[in-house]
JSON list of C-alpha atoms in Angstrom, two decimals:
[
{"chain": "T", "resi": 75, "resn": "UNK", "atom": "CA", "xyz": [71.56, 116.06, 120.20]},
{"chain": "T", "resi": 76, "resn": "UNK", "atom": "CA", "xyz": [74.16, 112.73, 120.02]},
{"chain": "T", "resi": 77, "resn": "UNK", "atom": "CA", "xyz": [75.44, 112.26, 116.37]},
{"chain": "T", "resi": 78, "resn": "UNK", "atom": "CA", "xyz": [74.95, 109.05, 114.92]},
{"chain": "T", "resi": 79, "resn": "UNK", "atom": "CA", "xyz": [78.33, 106.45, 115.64]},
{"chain": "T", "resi": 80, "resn": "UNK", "atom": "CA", "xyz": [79.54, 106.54, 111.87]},
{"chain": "T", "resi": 81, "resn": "UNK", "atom": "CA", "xyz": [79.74, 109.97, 111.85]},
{"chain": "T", "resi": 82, "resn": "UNK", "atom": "CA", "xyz": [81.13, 110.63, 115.07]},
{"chain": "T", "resi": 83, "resn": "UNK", "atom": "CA", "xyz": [83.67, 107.87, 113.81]},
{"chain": "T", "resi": 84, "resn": "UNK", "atom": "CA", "xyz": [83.90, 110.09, 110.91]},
{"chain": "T", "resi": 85, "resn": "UNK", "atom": "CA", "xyz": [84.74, 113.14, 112.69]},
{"chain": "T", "resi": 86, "resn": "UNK", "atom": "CA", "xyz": [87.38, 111.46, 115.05]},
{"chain": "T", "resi": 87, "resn": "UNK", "atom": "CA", "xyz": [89.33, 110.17, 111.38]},
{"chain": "T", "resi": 88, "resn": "UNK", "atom": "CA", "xyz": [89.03, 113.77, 110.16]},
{"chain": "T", "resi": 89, "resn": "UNK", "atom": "CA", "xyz": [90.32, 115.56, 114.01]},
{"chain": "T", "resi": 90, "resn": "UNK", "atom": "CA", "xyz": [93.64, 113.38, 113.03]},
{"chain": "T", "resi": 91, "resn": "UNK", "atom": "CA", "xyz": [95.55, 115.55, 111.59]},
{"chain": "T", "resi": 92, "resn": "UNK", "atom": "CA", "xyz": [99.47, 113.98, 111.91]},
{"chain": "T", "resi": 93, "resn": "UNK", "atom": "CA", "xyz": [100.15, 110.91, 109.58]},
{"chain": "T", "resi": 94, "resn": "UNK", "atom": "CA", "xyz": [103.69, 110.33, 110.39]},
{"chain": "T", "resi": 95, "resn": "UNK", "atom": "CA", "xyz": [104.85, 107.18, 108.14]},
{"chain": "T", "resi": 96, "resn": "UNK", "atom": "CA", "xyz": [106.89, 104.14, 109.12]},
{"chain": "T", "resi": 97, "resn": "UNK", "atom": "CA", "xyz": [108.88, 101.96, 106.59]},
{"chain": "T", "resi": 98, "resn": "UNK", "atom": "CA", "xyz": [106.32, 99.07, 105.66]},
{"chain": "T", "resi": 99, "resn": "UNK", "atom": "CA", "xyz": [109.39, 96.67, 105.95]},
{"chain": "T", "resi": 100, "resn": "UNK", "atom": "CA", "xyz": [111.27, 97.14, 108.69]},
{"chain": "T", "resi": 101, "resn": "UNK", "atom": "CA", "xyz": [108.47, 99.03, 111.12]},
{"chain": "T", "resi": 102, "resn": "UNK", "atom": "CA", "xyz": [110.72, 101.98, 111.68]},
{"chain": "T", "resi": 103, "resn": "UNK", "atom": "CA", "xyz": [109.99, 104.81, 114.07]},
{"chain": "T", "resi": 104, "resn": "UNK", "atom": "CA", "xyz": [106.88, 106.92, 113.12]},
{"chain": "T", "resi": 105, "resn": "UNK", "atom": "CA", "xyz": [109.11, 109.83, 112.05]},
{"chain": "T", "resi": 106, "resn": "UNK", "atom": "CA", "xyz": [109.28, 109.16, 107.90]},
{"chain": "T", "resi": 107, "resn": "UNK", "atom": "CA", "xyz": [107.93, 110.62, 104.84]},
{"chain": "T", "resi": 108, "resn": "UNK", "atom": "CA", "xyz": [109.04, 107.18, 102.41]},
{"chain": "T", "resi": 109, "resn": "UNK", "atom": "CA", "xyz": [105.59, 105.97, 101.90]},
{"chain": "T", "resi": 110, "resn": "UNK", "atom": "CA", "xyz": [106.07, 102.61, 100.16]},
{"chain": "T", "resi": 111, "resn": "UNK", "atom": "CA", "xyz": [103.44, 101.65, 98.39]},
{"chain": "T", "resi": 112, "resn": "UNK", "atom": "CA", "xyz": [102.32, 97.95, 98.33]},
{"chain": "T", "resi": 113, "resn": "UNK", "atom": "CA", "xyz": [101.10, 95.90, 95.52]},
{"chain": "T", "resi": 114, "resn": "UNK", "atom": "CA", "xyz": [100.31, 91.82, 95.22]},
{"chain": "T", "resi": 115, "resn": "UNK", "atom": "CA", "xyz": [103.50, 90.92, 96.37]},
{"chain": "T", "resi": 116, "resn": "UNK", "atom": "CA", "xyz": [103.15, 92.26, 99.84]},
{"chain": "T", "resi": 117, "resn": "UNK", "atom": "CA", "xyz": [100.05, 89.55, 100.61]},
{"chain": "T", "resi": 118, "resn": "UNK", "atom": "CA", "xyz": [102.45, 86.42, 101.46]},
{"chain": "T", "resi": 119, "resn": "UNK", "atom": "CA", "xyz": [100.27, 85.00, 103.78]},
{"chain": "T", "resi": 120, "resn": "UNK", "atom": "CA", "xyz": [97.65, 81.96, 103.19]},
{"chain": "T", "resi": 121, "resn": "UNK", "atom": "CA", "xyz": [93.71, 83.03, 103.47]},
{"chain": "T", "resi": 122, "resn": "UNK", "atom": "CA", "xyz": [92.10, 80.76, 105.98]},
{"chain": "T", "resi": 123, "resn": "UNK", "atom": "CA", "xyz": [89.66, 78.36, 104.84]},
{"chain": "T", "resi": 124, "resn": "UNK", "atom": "CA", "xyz": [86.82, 79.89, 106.31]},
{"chain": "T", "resi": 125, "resn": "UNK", "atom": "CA", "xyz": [87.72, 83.60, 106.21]},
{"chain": "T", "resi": 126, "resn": "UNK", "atom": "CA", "xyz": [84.85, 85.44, 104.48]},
{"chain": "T", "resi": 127, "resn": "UNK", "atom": "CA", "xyz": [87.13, 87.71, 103.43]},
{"chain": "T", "resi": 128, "resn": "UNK", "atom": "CA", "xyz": [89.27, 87.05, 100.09]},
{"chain": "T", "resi": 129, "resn": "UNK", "atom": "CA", "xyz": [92.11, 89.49, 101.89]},
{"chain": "T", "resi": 130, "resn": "UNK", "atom": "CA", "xyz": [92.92, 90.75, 105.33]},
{"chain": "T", "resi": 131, "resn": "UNK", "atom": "CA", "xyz": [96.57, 93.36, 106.33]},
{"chain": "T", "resi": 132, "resn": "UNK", "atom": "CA", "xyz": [97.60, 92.70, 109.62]},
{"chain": "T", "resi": 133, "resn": "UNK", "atom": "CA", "xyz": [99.69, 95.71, 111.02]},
{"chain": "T", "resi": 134, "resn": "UNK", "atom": "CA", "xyz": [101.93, 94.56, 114.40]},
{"chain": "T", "resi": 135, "resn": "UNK", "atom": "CA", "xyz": [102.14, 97.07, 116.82]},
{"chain": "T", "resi": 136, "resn": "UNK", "atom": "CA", "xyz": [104.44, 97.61, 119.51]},
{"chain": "T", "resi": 137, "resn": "UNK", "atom": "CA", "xyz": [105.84, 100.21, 122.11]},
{"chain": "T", "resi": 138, "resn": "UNK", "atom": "CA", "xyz": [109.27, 100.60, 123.80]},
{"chain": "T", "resi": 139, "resn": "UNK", "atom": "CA", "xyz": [110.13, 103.23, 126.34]},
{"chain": "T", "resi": 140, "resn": "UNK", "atom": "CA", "xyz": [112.49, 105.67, 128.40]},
{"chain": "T", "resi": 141, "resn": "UNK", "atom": "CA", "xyz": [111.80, 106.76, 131.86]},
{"chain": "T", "resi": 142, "resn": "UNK", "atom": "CA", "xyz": [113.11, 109.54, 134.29]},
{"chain": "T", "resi": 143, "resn": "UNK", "atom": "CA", "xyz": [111.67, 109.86, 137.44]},
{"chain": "T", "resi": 144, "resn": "UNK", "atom": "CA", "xyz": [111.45, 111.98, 140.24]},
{"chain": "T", "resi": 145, "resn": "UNK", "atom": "CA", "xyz": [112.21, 110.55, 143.69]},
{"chain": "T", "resi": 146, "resn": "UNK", "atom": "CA", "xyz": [110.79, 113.82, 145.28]},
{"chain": "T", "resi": 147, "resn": "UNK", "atom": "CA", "xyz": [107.69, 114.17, 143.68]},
{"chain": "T", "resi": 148, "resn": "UNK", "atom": "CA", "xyz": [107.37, 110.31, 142.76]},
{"chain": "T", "resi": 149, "resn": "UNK", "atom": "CA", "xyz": [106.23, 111.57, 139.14]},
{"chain": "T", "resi": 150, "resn": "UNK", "atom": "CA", "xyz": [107.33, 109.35, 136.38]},
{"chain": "T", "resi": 151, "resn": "UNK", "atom": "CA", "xyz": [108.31, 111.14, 132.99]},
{"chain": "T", "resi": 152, "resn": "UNK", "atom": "CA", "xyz": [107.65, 108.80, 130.19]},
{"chain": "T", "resi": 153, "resn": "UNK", "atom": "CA", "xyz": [108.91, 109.34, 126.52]},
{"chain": "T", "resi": 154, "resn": "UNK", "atom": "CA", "xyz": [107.16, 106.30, 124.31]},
{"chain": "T", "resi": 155, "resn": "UNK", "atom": "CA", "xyz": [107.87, 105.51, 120.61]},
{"chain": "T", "resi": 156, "resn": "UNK", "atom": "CA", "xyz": [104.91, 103.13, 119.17]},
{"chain": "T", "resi": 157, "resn": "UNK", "atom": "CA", "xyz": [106.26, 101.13, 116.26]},
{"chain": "T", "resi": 158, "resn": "UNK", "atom": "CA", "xyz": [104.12, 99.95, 113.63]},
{"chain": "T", "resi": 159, "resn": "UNK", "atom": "CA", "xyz": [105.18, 97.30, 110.86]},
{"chain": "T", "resi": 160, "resn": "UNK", "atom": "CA", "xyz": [102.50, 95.65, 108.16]},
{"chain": "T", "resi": 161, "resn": "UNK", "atom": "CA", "xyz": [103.21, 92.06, 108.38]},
{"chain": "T", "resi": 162, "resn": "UNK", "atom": "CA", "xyz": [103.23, 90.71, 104.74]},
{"chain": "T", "resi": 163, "resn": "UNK", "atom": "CA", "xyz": [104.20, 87.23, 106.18]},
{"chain": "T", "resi": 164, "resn": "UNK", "atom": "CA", "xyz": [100.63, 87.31, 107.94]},
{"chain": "T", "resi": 165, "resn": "UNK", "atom": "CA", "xyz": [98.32, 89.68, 104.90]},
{"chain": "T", "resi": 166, "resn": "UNK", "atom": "CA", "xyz": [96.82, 87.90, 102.42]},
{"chain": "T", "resi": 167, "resn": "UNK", "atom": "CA", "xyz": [95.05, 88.52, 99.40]},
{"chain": "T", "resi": 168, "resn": "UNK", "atom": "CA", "xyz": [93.07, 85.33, 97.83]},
{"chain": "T", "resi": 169, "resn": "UNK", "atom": "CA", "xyz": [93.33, 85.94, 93.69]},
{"chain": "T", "resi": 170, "resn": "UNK", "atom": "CA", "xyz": [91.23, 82.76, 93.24]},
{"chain": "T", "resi": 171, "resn": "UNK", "atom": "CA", "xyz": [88.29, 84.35, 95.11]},
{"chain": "T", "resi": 172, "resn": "UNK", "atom": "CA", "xyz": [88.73, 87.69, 93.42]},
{"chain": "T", "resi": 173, "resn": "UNK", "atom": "CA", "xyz": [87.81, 88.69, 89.46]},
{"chain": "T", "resi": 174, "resn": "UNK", "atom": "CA", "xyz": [91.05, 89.61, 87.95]},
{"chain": "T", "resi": 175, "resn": "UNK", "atom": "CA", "xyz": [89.62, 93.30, 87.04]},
{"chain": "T", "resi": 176, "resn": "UNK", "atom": "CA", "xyz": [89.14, 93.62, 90.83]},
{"chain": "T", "resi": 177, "resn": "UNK", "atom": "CA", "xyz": [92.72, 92.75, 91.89]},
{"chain": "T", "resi": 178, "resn": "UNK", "atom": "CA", "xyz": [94.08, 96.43, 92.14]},
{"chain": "T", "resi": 179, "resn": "UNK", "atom": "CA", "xyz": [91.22, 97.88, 93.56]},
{"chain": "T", "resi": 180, "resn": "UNK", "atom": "CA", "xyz": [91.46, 95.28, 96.13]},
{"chain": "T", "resi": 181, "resn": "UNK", "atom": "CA", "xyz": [95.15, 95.99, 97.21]},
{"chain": "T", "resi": 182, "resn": "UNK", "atom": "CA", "xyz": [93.93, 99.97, 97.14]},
{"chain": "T", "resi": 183, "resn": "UNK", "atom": "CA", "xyz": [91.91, 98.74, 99.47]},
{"chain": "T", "resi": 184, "resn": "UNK", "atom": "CA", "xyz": [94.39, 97.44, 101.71]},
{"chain": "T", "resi": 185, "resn": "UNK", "atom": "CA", "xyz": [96.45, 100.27, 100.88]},
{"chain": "T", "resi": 186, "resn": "UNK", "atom": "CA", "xyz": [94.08, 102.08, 103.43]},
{"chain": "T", "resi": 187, "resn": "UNK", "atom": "CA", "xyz": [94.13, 99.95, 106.40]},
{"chain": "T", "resi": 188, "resn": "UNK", "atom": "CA", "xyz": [98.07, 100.75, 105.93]},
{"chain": "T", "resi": 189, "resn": "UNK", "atom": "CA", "xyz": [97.47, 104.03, 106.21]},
{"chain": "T", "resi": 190, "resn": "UNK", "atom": "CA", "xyz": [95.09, 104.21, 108.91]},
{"chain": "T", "resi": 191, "resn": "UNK", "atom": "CA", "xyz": [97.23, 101.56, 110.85]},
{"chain": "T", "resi": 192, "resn": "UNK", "atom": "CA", "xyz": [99.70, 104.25, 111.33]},
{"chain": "T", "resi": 193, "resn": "UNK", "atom": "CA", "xyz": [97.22, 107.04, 111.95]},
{"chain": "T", "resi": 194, "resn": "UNK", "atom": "CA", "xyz": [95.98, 105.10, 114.72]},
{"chain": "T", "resi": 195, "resn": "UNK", "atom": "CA", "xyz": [99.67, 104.22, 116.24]},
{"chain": "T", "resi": 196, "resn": "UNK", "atom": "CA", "xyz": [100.71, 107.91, 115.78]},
{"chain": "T", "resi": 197, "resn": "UNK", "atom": "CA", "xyz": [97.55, 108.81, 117.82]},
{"chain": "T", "resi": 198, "resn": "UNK", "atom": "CA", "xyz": [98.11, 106.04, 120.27]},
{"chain": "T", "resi": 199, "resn": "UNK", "atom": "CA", "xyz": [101.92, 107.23, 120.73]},
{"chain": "T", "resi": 200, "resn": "UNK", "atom": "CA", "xyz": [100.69, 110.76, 121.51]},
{"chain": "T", "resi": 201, "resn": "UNK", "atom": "CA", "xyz": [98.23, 109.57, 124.05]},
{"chain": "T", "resi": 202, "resn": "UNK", "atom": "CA", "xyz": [100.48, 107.23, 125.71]},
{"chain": "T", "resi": 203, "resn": "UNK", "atom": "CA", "xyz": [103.20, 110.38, 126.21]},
{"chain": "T", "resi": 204, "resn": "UNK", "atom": "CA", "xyz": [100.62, 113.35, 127.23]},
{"chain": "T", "resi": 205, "resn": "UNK", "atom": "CA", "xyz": [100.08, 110.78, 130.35]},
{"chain": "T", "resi": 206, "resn": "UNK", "atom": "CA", "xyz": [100.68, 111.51, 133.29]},
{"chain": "T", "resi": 207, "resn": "UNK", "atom": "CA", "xyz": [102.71, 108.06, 135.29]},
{"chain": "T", "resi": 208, "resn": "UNK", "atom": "CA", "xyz": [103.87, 107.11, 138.52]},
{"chain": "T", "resi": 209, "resn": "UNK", "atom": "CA", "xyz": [106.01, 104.36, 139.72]},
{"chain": "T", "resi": 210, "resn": "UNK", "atom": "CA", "xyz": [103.81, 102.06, 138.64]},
{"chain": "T", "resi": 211, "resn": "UNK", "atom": "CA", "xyz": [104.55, 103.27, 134.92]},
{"chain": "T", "resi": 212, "resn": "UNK", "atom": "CA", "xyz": [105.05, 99.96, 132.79]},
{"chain": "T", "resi": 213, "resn": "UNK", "atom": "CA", "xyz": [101.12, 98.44, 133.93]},
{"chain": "T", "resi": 214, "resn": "UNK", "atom": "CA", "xyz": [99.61, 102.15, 133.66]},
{"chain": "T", "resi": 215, "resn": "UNK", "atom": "CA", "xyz": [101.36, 102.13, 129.83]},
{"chain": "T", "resi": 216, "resn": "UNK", "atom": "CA", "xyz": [99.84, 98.99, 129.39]},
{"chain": "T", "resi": 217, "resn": "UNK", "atom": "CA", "xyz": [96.71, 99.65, 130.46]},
{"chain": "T", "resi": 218, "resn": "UNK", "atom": "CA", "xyz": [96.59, 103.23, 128.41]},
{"chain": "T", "resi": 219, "resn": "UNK", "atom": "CA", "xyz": [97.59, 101.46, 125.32]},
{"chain": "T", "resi": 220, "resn": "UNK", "atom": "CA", "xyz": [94.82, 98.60, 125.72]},
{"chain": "T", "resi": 221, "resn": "UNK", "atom": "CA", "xyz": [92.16, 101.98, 125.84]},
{"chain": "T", "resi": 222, "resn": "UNK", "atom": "CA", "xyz": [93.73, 104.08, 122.85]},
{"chain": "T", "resi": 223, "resn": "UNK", "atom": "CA", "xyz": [94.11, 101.43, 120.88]},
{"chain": "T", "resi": 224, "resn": "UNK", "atom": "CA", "xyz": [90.91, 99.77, 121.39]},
{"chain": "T", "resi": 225, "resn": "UNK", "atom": "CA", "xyz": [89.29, 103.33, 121.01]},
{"chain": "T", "resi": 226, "resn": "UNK", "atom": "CA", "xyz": [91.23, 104.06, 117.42]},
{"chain": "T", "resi": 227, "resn": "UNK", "atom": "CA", "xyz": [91.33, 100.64, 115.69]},
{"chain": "T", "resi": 228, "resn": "UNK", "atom": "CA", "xyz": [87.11, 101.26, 115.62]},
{"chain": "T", "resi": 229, "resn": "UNK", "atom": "CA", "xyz": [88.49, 103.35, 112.12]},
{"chain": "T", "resi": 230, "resn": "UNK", "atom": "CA", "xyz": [89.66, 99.99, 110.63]},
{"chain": "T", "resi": 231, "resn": "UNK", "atom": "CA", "xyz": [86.02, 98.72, 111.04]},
{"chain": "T", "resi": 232, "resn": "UNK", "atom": "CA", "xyz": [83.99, 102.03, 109.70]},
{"chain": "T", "resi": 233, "resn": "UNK", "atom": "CA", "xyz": [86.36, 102.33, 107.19]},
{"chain": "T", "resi": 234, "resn": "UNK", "atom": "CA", "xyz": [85.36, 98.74, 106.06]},
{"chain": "T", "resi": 235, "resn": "UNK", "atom": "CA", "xyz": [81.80, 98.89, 106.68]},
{"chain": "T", "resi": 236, "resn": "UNK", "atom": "CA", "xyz": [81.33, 102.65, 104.77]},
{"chain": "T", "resi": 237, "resn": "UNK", "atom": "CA", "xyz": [83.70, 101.04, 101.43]},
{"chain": "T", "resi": 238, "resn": "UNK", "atom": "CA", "xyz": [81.90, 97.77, 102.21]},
{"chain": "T", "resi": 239, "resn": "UNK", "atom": "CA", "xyz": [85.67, 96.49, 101.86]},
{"chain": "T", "resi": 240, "resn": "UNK", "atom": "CA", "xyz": [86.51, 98.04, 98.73]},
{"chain": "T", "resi": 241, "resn": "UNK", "atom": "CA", "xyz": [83.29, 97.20, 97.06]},
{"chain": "T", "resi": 242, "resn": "UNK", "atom": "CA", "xyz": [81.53, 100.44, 97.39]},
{"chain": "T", "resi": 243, "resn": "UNK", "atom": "CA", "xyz": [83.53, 102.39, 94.76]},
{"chain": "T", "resi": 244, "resn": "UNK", "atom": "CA", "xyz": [82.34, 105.79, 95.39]},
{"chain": "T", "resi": 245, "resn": "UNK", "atom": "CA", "xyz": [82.94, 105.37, 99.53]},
{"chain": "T", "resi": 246, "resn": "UNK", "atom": "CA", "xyz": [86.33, 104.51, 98.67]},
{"chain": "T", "resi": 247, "resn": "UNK", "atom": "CA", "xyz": [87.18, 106.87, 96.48]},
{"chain": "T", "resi": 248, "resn": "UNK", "atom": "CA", "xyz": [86.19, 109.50, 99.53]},
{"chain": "T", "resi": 249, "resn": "UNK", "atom": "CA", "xyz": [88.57, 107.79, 101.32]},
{"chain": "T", "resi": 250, "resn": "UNK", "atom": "CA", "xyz": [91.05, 107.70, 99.16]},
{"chain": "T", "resi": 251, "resn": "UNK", "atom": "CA", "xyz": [90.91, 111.41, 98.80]},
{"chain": "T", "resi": 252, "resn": "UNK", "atom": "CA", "xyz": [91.06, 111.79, 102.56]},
{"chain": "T", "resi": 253, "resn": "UNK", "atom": "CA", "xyz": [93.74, 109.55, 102.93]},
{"chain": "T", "resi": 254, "resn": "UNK", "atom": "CA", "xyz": [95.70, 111.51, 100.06]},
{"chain": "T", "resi": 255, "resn": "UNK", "atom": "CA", "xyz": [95.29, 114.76, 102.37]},
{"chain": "T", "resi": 256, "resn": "UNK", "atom": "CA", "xyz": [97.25, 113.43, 104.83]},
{"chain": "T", "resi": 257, "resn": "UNK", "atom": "CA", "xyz": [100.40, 111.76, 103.13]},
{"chain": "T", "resi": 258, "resn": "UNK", "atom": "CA", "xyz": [100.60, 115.22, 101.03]},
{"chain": "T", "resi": 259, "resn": "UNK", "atom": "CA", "xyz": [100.95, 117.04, 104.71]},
{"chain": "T", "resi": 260, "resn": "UNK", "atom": "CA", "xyz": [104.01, 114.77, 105.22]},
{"chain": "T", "resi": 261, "resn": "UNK", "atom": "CA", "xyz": [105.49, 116.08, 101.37]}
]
């Protein structure tokens, strides 16, 4: 019997079970337990005129690497760090397109795609290092990273489409809850 997508979706957020936290600044390493929270002074971006979306968190990802190799076995050992940083210069949140009353839930709201930004880079980073390389390392990183990240960042989009962005109070207070779980297994 094949499960429906969202809850397959579903299952794949819960299986995550690391949330290791990078500064929302300065997109340290993974390895942190300083959860910053953000508020309406992160969003210093401009909405685009025809977004239909009064706010939008853009998370930059990137990857850096050390490699050992062995000219014997031509095996390439691959230790990759993913770095994650929300870019406020990019978010936005548009208070003229939003009741006042609906401001914080909002920004909880974008709280979450924080959060999950860094779920999916911690299970990207563990992906990209349980690989197995050879010589031609740097395009078969590349390549890897293009699948895991396409295959997590499908989170960002249920977790919209369940909360119906923040609108659907009781789906994102489920989330929330969920999302709770895992910063209190950094604490």
């Amino acid at each position: 019997m094949r499960l429906p997508k969202a809850f397959r979706l579903l299952v794949l957020f819960n299986i995550l079970t690391l949330l290791m936290m990078a500064n929302q600044v300065s997109g340290q390493n993974l390895i942190t337990k300083d959860f910053m929270q953000i508020d309406l002074s992160f969003f210093q971006g401009s909405a685009p005129k025809n977004s239909p979306y009064a706010s939008m968190t853009f998370i930059d990802y990137d990857y850096q690497f050390a490699v050992e190799s062995n000219s014997r076995t031509g095996e390439v050992k691959v230790n990759l760090t993913v770095n994650i940083a929300p870019n406020s210069t990019k978010s936005y949140l548009d208070v003229s397109r939003v009741h006042k009353n609906d401001i914080d839930r909002l920004v909880n709201h974008e709280q979450g795609h924080i959060i999950i930004g860094f779920i999916i880079g911690k299970k990207v980073e563990d992906e990209l290092n349980a690989c197995r390389y050879t010589r031609n390392y740097k395009e078969e990183i590349r390549t890897n990273y293009q699948k895991f990240y396409s295959r997590y960042e499908k989170i960002q989009l249920e977790y919209d489409k369940q909360t119906r962005h923040g609108a659907n109070l009781e789906a994102q207070e489920h989330w929330n809850k969920k999302l709770r779980v895992y910063l209190d297994k950094l604490s």
